[in-house]
Short mmCIF file of C-alpha atoms in Angstrom, two decimals:
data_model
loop_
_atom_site.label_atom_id
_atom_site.label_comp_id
_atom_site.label_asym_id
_atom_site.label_seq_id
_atom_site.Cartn_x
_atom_site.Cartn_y
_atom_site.Cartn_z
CA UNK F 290 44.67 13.44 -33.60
CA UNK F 291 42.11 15.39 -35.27
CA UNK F 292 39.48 13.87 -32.15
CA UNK F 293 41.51 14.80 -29.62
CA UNK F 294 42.08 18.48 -30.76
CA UNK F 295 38.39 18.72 -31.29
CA UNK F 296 38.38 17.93 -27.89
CA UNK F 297 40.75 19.88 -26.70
CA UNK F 298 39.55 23.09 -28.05
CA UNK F 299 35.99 22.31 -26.68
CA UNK F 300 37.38 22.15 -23.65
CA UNK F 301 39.42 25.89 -23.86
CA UNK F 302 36.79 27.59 -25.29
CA UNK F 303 33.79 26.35 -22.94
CA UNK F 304 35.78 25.71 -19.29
CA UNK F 305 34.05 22.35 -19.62
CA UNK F 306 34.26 19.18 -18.20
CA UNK F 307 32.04 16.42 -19.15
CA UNK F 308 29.59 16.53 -15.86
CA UNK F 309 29.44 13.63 -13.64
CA UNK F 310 26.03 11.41 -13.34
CA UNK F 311 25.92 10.92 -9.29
CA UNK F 312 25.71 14.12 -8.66
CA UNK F 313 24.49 13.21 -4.87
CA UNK F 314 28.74 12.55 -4.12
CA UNK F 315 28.72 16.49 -4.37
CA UNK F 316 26.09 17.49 -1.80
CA UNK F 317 28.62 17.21 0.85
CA UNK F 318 30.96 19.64 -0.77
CA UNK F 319 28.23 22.47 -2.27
CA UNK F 320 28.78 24.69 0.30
CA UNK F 321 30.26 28.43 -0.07
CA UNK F 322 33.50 27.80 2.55
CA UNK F 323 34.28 24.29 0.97
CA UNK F 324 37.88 23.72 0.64
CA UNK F 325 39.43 20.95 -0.83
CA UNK F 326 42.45 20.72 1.38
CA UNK F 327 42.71 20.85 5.36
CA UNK F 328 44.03 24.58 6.65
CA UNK F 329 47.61 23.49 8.34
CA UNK F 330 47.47 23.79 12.36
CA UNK F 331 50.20 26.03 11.68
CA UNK F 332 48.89 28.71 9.89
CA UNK F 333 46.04 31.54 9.90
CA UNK F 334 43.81 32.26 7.09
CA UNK F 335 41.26 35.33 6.93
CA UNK F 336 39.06 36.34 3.89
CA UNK F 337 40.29 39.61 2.14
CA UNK F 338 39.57 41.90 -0.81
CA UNK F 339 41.09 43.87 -3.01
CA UNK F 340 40.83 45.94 -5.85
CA UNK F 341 42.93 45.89 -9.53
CA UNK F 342 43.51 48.67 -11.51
CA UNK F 343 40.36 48.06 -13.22
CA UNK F 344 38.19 48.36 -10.33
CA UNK F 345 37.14 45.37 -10.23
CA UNK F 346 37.83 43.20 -7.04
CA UNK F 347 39.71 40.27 -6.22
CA UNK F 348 38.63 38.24 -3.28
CA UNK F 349 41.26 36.12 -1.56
CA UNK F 350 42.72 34.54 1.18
CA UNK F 351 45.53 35.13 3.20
CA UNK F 352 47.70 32.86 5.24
CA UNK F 353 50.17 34.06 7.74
CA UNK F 354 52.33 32.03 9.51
CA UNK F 355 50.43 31.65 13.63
CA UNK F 356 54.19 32.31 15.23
CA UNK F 357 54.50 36.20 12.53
CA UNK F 358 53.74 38.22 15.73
CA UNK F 359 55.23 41.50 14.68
CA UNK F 360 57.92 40.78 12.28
CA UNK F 361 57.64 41.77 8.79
CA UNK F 362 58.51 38.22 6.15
CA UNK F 363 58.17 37.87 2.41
CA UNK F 364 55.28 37.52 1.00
CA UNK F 365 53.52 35.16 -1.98
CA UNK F 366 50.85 35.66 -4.36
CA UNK F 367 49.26 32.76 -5.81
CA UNK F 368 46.54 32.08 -8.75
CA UNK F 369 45.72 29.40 -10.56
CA UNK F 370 45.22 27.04 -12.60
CA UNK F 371 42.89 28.62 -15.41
CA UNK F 372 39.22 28.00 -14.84
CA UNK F 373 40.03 27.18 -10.90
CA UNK F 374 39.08 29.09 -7.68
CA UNK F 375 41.55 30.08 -4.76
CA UNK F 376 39.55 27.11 -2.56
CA UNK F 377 41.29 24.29 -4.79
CA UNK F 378 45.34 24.26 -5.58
CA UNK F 379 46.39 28.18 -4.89
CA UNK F 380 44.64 27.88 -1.76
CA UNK F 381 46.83 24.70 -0.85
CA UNK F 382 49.75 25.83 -1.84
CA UNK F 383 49.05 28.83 0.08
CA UNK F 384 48.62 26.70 2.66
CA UNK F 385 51.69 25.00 2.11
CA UNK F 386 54.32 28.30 1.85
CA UNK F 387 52.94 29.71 5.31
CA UNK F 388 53.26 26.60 7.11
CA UNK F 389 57.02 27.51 5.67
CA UNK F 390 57.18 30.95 6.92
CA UNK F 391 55.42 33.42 4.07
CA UNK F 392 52.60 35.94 4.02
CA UNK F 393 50.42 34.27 1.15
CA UNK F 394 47.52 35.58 -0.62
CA UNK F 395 45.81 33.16 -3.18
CA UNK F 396 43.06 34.86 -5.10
CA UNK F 397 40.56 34.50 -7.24
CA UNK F 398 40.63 36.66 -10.56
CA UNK F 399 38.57 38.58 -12.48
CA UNK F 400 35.18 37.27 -13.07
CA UNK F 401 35.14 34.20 -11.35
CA UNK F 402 34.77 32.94 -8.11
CA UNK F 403 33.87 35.00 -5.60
CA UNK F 404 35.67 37.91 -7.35
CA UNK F 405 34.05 40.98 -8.71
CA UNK F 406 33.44 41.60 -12.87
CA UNK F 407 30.46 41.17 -15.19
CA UNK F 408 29.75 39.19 -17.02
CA UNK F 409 30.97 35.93 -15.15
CA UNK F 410 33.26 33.21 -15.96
CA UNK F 411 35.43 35.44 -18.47
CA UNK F 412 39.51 35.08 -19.16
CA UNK F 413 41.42 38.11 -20.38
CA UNK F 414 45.22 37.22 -20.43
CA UNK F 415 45.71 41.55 -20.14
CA UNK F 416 43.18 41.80 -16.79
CA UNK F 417 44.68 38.34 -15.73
CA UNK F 418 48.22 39.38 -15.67
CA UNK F 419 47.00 42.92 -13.86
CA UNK F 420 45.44 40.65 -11.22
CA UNK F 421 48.90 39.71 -10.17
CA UNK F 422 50.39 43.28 -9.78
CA UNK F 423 47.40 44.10 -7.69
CA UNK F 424 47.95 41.23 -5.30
CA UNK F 425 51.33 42.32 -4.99
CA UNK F 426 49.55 46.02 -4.21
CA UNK F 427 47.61 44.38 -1.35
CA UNK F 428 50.92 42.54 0.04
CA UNK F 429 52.79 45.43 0.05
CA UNK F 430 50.33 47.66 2.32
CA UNK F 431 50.00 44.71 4.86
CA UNK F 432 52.06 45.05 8.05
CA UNK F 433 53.54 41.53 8.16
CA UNK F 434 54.76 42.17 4.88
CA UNK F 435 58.29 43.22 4.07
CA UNK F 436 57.34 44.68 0.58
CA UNK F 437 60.65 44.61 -0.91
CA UNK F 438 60.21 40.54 -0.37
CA UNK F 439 57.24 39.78 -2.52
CA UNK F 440 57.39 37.06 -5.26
CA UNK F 441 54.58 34.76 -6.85
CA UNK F 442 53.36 31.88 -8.18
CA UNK F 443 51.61 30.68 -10.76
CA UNK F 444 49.60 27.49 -11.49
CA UNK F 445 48.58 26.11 -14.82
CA UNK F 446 47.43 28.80 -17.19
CA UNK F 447 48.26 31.19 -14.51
CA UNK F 448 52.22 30.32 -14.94
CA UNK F 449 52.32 32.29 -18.34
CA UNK F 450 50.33 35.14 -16.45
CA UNK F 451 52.79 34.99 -13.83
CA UNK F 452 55.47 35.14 -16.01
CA UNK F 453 53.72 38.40 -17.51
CA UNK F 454 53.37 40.21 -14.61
CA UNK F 455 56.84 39.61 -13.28
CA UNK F 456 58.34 41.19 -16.80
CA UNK F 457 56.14 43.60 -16.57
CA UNK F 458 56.04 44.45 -12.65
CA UNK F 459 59.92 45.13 -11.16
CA UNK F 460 58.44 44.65 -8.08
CA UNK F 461 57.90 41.23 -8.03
CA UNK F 462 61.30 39.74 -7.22
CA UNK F 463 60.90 35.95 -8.21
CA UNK F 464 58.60 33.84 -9.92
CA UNK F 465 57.94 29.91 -9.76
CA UNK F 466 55.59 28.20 -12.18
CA UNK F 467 53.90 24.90 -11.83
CA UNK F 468 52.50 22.54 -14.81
CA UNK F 469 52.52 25.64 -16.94
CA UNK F 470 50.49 26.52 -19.91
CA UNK F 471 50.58 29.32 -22.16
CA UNK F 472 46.79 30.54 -22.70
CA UNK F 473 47.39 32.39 -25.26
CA UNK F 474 49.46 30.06 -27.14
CA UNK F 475 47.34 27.32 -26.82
CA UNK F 476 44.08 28.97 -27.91
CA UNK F 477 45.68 30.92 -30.93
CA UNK F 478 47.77 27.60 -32.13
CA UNK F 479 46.07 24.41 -30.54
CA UNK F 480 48.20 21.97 -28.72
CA UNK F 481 51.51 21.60 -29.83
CA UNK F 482 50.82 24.32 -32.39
CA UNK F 483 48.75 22.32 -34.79
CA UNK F 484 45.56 24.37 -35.74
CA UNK F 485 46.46 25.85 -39.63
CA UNK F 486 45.75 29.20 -40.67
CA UNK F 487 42.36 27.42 -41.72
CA UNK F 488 41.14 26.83 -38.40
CA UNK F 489 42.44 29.74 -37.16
CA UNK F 490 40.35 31.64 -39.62
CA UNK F 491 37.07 29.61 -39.22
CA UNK F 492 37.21 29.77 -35.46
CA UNK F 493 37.67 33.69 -35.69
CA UNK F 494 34.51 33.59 -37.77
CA UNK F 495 32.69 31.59 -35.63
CA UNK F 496 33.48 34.17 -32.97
CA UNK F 497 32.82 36.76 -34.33
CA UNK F 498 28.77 35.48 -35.30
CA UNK F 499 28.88 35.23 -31.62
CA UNK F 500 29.30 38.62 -30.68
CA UNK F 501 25.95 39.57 -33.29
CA UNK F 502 24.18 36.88 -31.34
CA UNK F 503 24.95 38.30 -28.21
CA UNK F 504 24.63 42.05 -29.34
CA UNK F 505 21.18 41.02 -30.36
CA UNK F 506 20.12 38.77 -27.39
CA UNK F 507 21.70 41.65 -25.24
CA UNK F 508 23.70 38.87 -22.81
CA UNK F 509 26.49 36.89 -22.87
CA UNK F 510 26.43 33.21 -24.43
CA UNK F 511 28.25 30.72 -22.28
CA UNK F 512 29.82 27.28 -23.66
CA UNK F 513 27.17 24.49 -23.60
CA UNK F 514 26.88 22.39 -20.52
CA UNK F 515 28.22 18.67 -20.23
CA UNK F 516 25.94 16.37 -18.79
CA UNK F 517 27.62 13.49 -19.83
CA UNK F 518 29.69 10.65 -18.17
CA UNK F 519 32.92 10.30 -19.70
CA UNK F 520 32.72 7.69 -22.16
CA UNK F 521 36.60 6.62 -22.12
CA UNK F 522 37.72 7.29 -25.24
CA UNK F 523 38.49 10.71 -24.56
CA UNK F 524 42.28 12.04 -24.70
CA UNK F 525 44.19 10.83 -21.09
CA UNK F 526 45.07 14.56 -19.81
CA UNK F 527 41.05 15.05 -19.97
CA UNK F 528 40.41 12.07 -18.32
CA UNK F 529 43.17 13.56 -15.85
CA UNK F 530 41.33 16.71 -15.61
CA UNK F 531 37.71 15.34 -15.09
CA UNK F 532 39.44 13.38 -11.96
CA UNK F 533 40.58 16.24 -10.43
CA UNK F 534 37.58 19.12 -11.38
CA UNK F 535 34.87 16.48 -11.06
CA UNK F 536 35.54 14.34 -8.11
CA UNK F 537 35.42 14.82 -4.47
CA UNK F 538 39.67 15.09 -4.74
CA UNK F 539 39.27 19.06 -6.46
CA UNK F 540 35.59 19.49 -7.03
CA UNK F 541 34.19 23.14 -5.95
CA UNK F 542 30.90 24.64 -7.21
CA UNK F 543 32.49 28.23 -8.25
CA UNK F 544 35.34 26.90 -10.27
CA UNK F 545 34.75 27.10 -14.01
CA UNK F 546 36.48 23.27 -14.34
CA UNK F 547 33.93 22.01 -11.91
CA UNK F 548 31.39 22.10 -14.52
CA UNK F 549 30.56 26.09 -15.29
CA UNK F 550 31.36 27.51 -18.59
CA UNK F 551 33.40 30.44 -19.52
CA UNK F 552 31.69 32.71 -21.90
CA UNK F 553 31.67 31.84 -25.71
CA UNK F 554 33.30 34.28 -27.24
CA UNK F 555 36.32 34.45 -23.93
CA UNK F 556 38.94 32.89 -26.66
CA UNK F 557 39.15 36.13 -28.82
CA UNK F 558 41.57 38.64 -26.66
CA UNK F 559 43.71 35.37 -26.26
CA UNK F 560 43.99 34.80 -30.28
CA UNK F 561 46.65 37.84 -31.39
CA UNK F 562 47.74 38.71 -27.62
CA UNK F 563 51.04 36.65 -27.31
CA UNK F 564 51.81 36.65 -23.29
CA UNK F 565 55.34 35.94 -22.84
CA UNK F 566 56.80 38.47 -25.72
CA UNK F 567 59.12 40.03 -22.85
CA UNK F 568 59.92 36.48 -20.96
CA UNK F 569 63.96 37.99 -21.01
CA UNK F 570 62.88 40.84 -19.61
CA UNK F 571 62.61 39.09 -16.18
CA UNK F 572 66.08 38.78 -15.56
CA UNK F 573 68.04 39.37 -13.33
CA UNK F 574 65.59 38.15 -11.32
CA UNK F 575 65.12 34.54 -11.22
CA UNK F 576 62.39 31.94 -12.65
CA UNK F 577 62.01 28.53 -11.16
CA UNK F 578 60.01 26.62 -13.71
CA UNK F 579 58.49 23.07 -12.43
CA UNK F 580 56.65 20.18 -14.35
CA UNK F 581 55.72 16.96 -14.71
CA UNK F 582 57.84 14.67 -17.08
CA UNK F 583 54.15 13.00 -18.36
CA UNK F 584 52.81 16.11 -18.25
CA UNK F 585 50.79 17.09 -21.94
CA UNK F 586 51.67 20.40 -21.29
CA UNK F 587 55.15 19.92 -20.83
CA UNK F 588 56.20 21.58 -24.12
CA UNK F 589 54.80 24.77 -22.72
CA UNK F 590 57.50 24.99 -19.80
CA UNK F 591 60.29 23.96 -22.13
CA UNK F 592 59.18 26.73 -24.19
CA UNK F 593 59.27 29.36 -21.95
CA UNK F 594 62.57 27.67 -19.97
CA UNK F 595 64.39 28.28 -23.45
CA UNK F 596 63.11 31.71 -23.92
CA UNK F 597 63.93 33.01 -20.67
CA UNK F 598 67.16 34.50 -19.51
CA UNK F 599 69.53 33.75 -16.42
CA UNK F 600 69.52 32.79 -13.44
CA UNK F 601 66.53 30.40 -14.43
CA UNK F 602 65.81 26.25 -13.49
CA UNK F 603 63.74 23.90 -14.92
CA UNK F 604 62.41 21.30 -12.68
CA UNK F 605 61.01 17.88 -14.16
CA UNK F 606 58.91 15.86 -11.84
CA UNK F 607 59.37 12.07 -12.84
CA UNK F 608 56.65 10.23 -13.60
CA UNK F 609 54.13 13.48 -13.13
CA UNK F 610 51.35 14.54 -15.01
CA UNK F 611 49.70 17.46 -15.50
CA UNK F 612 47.52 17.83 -12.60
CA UNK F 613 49.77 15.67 -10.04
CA UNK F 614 51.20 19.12 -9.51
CA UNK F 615 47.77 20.71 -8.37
CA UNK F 616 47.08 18.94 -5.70
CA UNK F 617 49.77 16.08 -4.62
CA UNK F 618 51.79 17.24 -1.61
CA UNK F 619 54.41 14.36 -1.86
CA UNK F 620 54.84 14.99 -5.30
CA UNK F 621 54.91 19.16 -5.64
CA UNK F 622 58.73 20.05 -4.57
CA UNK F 623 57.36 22.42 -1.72
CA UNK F 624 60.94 22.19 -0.26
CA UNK F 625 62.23 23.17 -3.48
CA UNK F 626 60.17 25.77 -3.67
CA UNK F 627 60.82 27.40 -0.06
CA UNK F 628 64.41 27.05 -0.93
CA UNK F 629 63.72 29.09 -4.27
CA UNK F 630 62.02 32.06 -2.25
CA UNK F 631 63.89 31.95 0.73
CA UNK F 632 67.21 32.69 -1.30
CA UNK F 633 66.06 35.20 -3.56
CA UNK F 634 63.61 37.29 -1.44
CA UNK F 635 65.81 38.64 0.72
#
């Protein structure tokens, strides 16, 4: 147990996955419009920007339905999952809603990707959850958009910023979540809450020598690099992770998981800054919740099913893990999902 959470916190704080050592089965893929699904013959998609309240700007894609002509439909935004870029699993479930009739932007936030923000590669579960309300900002000025239609999704660590935004944001008018995980939760508490005020304390020191390193080297530290083959004794759901990230099924160059590194010291805002305070707050709109019954981060879903007012649903996926529901078109509920939007933004 202790292993694994040593592990597992390595692998918050840095964005790392252990690299692969044939690095020539990338070559293929290390291109800047690499996408690691095929674009539906259904559907459009067009590079756009956009800017947060912040200033800083989001690049994403948007997908439009071929047969929209004039009409104005409701509209998606999509993010995630944490440490990912919009060319992996927001782009292809992007893909996915417009083949079923939605306006969808997928985006990449702050600091990563090809997004805006200095210094790169940093998480900030307050700019994060903004990133949302200004997607909806860029749906709502677009002229295929109804803008009293717009809901989102969010993947991964992006569910519990999803789930921010909408409490936050009236505007949004339905949120779905997929293999959720509470950021904040997890890198204040550990997984499944076990780091003790002892470990909380030491890695709060730890951070905070950090910041004097970087104040004096006048630049940003980033988490060390892995340049390692997995070795196989290494928790499953990392295992799971370095076969999406760091294999020709998810692998992209820009995304964090891919082998990048967030910056060192990207864990503080997330240690006292709990994200889903105002979960209730939601209602009356409604929150579809879906996960994978094998799923380690199952307990994070639960969580925020409980905490969260009517009308809600939690979907279990039997037999799923965590990252099935990235990237597995037979096994994400995309008809569940269209179902979801299509009777509640309307």
């Amino acid at each position: 147990m202790k292993k694994a959470f040593a592990i597992a916190i390595l692998f918050l704080i840095t964005g790392q996955l252990l690299a692969q050592n044939k690095k020539e089965n990338f070559k293929k893929m290390n291109t800047t419009e690499h996408y690691t699904f095929q674009l539906s013959d259904k559907v459009t998609r067009q590079k756009v920007s956009f800017k947060n309240r912040y200033g800083i700007t989001l690049s994403g894609d948007l997908y439009l339905p071929k047969n929209v002509g004039n009409q104005k439909i409701a509209a998606l935004a999509i993010s995630g999952p944490f440490g990912a870029v919009k060319e992996q699993s927001s782009g292809l479930y992007a893909n996915q809603m417009a083949e079923r009739g939605f306006a969808v932007v997928a985006f990449d936030p702050s600091y990563t990707g090809e997004s805006s923000g200095e210094p790169r590669n940093l998480a900030s579960p307050e700019i994060n959850t903004e990133d949302f309300s200004a997607a909806v900002d860029f749906l709502g000025i677009q002229k295929n958009v109804d803008r009293n239609k717009i809901g989102i999704i969010g993947i991964c660590g992006f569910g519990g910023f999803a789930l921010n935004a909408t409490a936050v944001d009236k505007r949004i008018k339905a949120v779905a979540t997929a293999t959720m995980y509470d950021m904040t939760r997890v890198m204040s508490k550990g997984y499944n809450d076990s780091v003790t005020l002892e470990q909380r304390t030491k890695m709060l020191e730890q951070l905070g020598q950090q910041r004097w390193k970087d104040a004096e080297n006048g630049t940003f530290a980033y988490g060390p690099e892995g340049n390692k083959a997995l070795k196989g004794d290494e928790p499953q759901f990392l295992k799971e992770y370095y076969d999406y990230y760091r294999t020709e099924r998810g692998f992209h160059k820009r995304s964090v998981n891919s082998g990048n590194s967030w910056t060192a010291t990207t864990p503080l805002a997330f240690m006292n800054m709990p994200i889903l305070t105002y979960i209730k707050e939601i209602s009356p709109r409604p929150v579809l919740i879906i996960v994978g019954e094998k799923a380690h981060s199952r307990y994070f879903s639960e969580t925020a099913y409980e905490n969260a007012a009517e009308p809600k649903e939690l979907l279990i996926i039997p037999n799923a893990v965590h990252t099935d529901l990235y990237d597995k078109v037979d096994i994400i509920p995309f008809a569940k999902i269209e179902v979801f939007f299509k009777e509640n933004l309307k």
